[in-house]
Coordinates of N, CA and C in Angstrom, one line a residue:
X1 N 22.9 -2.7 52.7 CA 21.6 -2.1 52.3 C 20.9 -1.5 53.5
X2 N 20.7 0.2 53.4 CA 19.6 0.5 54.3 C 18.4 0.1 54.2
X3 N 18.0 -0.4 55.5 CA 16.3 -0.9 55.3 C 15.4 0.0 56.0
X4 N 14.5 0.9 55.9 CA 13.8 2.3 56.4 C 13.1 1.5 57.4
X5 N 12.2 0.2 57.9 CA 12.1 -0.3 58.7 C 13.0 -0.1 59.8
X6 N 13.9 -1.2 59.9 CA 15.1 -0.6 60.7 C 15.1 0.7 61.1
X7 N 15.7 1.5 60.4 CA 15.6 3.3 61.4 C 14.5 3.7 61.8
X8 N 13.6 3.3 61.3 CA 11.6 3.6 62.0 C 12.0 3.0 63.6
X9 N 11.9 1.8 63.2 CA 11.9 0.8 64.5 C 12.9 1.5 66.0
X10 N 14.5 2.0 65.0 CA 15.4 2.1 66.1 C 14.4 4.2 67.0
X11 N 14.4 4.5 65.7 CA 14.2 6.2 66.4 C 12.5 5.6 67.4
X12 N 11.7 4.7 67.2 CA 10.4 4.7 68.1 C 11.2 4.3 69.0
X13 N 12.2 3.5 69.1 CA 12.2 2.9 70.3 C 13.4 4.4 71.0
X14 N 14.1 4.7 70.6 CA 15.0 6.6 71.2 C 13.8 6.8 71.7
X15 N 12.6 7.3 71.1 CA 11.9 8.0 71.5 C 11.1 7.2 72.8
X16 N 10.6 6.1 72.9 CA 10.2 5.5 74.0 C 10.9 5.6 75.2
X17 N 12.5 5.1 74.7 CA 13.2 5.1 75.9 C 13.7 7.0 76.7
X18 N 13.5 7.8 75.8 CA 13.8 8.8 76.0 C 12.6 9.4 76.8
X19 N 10.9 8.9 76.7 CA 10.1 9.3 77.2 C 10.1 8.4 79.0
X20 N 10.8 7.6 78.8 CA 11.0 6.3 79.8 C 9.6 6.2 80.3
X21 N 8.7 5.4 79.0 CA 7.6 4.3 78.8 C 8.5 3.1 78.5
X22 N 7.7 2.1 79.1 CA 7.6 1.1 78.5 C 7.0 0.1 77.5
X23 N 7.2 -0.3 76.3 CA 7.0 -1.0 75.7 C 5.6 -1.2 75.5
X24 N 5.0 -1.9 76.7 CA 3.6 -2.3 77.5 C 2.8 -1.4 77.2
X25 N 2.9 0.1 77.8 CA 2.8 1.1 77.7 C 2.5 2.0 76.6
X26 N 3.1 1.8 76.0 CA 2.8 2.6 74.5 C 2.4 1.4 73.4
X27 N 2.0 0.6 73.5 CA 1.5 -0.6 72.9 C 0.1 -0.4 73.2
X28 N -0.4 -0.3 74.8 CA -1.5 -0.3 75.4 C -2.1 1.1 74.5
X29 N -1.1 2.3 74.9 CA -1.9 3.4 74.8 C -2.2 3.4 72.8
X30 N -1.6 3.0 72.2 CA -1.6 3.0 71.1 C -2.3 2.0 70.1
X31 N -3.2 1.3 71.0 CA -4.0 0.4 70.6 C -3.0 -0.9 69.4
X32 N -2.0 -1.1 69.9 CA -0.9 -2.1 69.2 C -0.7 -3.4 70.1
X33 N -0.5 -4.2 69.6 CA -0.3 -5.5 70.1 C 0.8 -5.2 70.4
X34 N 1.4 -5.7 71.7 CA 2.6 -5.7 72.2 C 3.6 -6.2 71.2
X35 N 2.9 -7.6 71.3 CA 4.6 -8.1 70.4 C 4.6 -7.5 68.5
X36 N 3.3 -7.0 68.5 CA 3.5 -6.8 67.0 C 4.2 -5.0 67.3
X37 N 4.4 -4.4 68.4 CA 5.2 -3.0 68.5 C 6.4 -3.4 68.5
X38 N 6.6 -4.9 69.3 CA 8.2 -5.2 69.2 C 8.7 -5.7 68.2
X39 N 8.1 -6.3 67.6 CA 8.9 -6.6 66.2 C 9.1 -5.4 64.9
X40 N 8.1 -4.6 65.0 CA 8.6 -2.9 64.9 C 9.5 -2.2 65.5
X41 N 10.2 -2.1 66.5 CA 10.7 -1.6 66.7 C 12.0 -2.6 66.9
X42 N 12.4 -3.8 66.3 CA 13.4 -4.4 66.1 C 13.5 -4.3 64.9
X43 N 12.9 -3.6 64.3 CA 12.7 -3.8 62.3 C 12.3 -4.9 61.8
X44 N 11.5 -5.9 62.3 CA 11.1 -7.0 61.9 C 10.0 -7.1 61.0
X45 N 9.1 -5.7 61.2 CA 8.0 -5.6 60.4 C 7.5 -4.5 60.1
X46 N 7.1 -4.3 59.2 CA 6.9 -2.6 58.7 C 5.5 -2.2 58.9
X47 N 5.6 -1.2 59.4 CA 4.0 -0.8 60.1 C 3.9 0.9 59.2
X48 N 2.5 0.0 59.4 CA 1.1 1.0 58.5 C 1.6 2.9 58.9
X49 N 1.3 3.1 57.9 CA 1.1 4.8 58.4 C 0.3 4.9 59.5
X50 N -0.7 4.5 59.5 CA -1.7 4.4 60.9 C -0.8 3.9 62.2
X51 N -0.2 3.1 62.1 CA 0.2 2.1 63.1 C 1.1 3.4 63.3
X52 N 2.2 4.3 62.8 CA 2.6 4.9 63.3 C 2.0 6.2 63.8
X53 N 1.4 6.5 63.3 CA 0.6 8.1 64.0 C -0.1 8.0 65.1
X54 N -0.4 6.2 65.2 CA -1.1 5.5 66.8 C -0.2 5.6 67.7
X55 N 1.6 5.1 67.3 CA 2.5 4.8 68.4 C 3.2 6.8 68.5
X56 N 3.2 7.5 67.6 CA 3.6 8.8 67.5 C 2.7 9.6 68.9
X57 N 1.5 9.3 68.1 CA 0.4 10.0 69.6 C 0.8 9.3 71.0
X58 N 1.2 7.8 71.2 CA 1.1 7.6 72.3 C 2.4 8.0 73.3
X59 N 3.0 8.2 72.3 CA 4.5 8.3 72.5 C 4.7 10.4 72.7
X60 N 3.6 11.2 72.3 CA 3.4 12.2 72.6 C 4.5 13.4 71.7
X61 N 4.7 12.6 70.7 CA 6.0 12.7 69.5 C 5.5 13.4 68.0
X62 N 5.1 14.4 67.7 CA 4.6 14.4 66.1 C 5.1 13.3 65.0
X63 N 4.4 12.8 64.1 CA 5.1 12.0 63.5 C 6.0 13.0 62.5
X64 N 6.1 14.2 62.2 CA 6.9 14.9 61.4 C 8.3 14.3 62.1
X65 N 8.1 14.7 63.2 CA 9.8 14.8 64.5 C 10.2 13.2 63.8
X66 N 9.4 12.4 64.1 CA 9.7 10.8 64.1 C 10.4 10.6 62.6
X67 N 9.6 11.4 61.2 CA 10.4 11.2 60.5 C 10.9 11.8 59.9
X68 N 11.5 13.0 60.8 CA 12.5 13.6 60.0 C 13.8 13.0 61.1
X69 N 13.4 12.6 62.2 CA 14.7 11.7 62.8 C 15.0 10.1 61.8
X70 N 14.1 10.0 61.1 CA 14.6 8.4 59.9 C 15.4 9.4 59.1
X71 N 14.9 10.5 58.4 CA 15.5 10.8 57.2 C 16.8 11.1 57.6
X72 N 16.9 11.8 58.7 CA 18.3 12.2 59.3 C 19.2 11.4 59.4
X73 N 19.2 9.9 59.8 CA 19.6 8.7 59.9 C 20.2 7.7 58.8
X74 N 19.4 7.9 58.0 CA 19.5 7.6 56.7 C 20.1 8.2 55.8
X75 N 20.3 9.4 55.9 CA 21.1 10.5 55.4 C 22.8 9.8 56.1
X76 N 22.6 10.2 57.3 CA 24.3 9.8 58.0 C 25.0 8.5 57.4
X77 N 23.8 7.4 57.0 CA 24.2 6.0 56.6 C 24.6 5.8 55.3
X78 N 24.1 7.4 54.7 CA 24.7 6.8 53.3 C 25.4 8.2 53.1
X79 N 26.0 9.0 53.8 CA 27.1 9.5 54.1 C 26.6 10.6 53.5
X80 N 25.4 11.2 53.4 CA 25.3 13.1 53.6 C 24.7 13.8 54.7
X81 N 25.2 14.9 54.6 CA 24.9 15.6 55.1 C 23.7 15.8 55.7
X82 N 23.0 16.1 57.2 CA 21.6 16.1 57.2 C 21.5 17.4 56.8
X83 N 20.1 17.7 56.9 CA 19.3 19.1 56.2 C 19.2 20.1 57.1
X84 N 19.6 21.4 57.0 CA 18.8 22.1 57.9 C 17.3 22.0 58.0
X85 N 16.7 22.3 59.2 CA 15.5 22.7 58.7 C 14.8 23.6 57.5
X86 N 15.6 24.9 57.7 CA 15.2 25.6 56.7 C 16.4 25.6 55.5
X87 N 16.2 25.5 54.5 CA 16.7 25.0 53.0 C 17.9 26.6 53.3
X88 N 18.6 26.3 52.2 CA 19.4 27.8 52.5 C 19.0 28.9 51.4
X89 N 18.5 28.3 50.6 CA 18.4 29.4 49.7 C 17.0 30.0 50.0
X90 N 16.2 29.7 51.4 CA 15.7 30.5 51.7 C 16.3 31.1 53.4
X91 N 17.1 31.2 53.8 CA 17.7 31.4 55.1 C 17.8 32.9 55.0
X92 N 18.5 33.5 53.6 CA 18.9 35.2 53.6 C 17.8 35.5 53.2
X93 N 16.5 35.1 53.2 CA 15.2 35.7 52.5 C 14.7 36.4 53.9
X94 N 14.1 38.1 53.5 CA 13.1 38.5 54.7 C 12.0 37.8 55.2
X95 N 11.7 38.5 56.2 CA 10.1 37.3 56.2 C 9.3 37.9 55.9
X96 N 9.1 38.9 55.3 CA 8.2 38.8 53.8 C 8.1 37.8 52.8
X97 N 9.1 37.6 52.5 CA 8.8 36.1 51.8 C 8.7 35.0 52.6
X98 N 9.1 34.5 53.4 CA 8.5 33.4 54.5 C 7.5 33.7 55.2
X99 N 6.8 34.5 55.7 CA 5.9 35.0 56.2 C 4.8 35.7 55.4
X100 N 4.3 35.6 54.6 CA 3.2 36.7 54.0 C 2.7 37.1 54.6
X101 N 2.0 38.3 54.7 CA 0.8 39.0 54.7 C -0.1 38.9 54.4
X102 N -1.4 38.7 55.1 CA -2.5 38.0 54.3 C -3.7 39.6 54.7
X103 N -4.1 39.4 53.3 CA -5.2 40.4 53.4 C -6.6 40.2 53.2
X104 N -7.6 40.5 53.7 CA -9.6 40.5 53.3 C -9.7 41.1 52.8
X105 N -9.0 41.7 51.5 CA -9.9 42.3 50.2 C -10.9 41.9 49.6

């Protein structure tokens, strides 16, 4: 069974170690109790929408990036394909249609 905990916990911690903070560190900056970041980021406990947009800021990460790296993850684990960013049946579209024009009439 995938547990979305789990890939939250594993991509905060890529992202910490990828920023090379530590732990301490983005606990501090993110106004999180140390050991309640670590049990987050072992998947031990599932944290608030807030709790992540606190460790996302401290970590200097949009939370979009943070969870479109779960969905990605979770996609692999249950064996599809990840997404492009952009959907395809808008890829051959001009950017007229992805871009409007906006007018002050």
């Amino acid at each position: 069974m995938i547990l979305v905990r789990h890939e939250i916990g594993e991509v905060l911690r890529d992202f910490r170690l990828q920023k090379g903070r530590t732990l301490r560190q983005v606990a501090s900056r993110a106004s999180v109790a140390l050991g309640y970041l670590s049990e987050v980021e072992r998947g031990q406990k599932e944290a608030s929408s807030e709790i992540l947009a606190s460790v996302a800021d401290a970590l200097d990460v949009p939370i979009s990036t943070i969870m479109r790296e779960v969905g990605d993850r979770i996609s692999v684990l249950e064996g599809l394909q990840t997404f492009p960013d952009v959907p395809d049946d808008l890829a051959g579209l001009g950017s007229e249609f992805i871009e409007p024009e906006l007018s002050l009439r």
